[in-house]
Amino acid sequence: ATPTSAQSAALPAALLAFAAGVTLLQWWPELPAVRPLLLASAATALAAAMVARTTVWAAPSRLAAALFVVAVFVAGFAYAAWRAETRIAEHLAPEWEGEDIAVVGVIDELPQVSARGTRFALAVERSETAGAVLPPRLSLAWYTQRQKAGSVDAVPEIVAGERWRLVVRLKRPHGTVNPHGFDVEAWLLENGFGATGYVRADARNQRLDAFAARPQDYVQRAREHVRARIVAALSDAPYAGVIVALAIGEQRAIPETQWQVFNRTGISHLISISGLHVTAFAALAGYLAWALARRSVRLTTRIPARRIAAAVGVVAATGYVLLA
């Protein structure tokens, strides 16, 4: 093999090596120190560069490619360790567990409404309790309150993108891990939640802005609009939650009984939006654009129909990924 072919083969191998390094950390019993890993990766990459510059014969070229792949593998392992270390460092300090804290933040994703109340994510902007240091993101529940007279204080309507002042009581992320069960702590870490908790009944709880106008808030509002339209059209349909999940990636409306059916039949992976769904949607949009563009001679003399179809497919895929 020539040096060029060896280098070409090293590129896809390096991508796989980086992914393998990230995956390996998920099985590691404890987080390793990041700095020695970075130094090892840099030293291996330097060795690969030195070997590649010494000669152009095939064997040293292969050795350089192998060293480069090893360096990328270690870099992937170090990157995953750094990301995990950063997320864990954002966890709520133990001394603030169980304390009432006033916080201002933005509703960061679609709220999930149930008979017991509303669950939502809050992107923290600031704490209004002196000395309280909060994680950037909180997983909160706002429960309905039953009064002694038997009446129920309903939770106010919460919409993604709103800015609220809330008094909350928090705890550090933790959860049980049972064989073949759902790993709550891993899910909280994956989604960047540094604490969980609930909203206290307090007069300071107040909606400050109807729309915070962050870039991601426009996407969340669009997702909420799509979900509301689907639920309104399919309010009595048993699989309305599945349609919502396939449209915007919101799976929490799917009942547990349906998840059991999906798991037993081996089709649960089809409910999660993947590259297959995005590709199919983009291909359909591109085909429709191509079919319509061919009907216009004036348009296709300026822009080929295939180019129009490709552009529409890219836009459709991007939009679908944002909604999901």
GROMACS .gro file of N, CA and C in nm, residues 92 96-98 169-174 194-197:
model
   42
   92LEU      N    1  -2.560   1.975   4.230
   92LEU     CA    2  -2.594   2.059   4.345
   92LEU      C    3  -2.504   2.026   4.463
   96TRP      N    4  -2.700   2.237   5.007
   96TRP     CA    5  -2.822   2.302   4.960
   96TRP      C    6  -2.935   2.203   4.935
   97GLU      N    7  -2.914   2.077   4.967
   97GLU     CA    8  -3.022   1.980   4.955
   97GLU      C    9  -3.128   2.007   5.062
   98GLY      N   10  -3.255   2.003   5.020
   98GLY     CA   11  -3.366   2.020   5.114
   98GLY      C   12  -3.391   2.162   5.158
  169ARG      N   13  -3.729   2.322   4.607
  169ARG     CA   14  -3.653   2.242   4.703
  169ARG      C   15  -3.587   2.129   4.623
  170LEU      N   16  -3.454   2.119   4.635
  170LEU     CA   17  -3.378   2.033   4.545
  170LEU      C   18  -3.304   1.923   4.618
  171LYS      N   19  -3.260   1.824   4.540
  171LYS     CA   20  -3.170   1.720   4.589
  171LYS      C   21  -3.076   1.681   4.476
  172ARG      N   22  -2.963   1.625   4.513
  172ARG     CA   23  -2.866   1.580   4.414
  172ARG      C   24  -2.921   1.463   4.335
  173PRO      N   25  -2.876   1.446   4.209
  173PRO     CA   26  -2.928   1.335   4.127
  173PRO      C   27  -2.891   1.200   4.187
  174HIS      N   28  -2.987   1.114   4.201
  174HIS     CA   29  -2.960   0.977   4.242
  174HIS      C   30  -3.079   0.890   4.205
  194GLY      N   31  -2.837   1.876   3.692
  194GLY     CA   32  -2.750   1.873   3.809
  194GLY      C   33  -2.824   1.859   3.939
  195ALA      N   34  -2.958   1.862   3.934
  195ALA     CA   35  -3.040   1.845   4.054
  195ALA      C   36  -3.183   1.818   4.011
  196THR      N   37  -3.256   1.751   4.098
  196THR     CA   38  -3.399   1.730   4.079
  196THR      C   39  -3.472   1.790   4.199
  197GLY      N   40  -3.600   1.816   4.182
  197GLY     CA   41  -3.675   1.873   4.294
  197GLY      C   42  -3.816   1.908   4.256
   0.00000   0.00000   0.00000
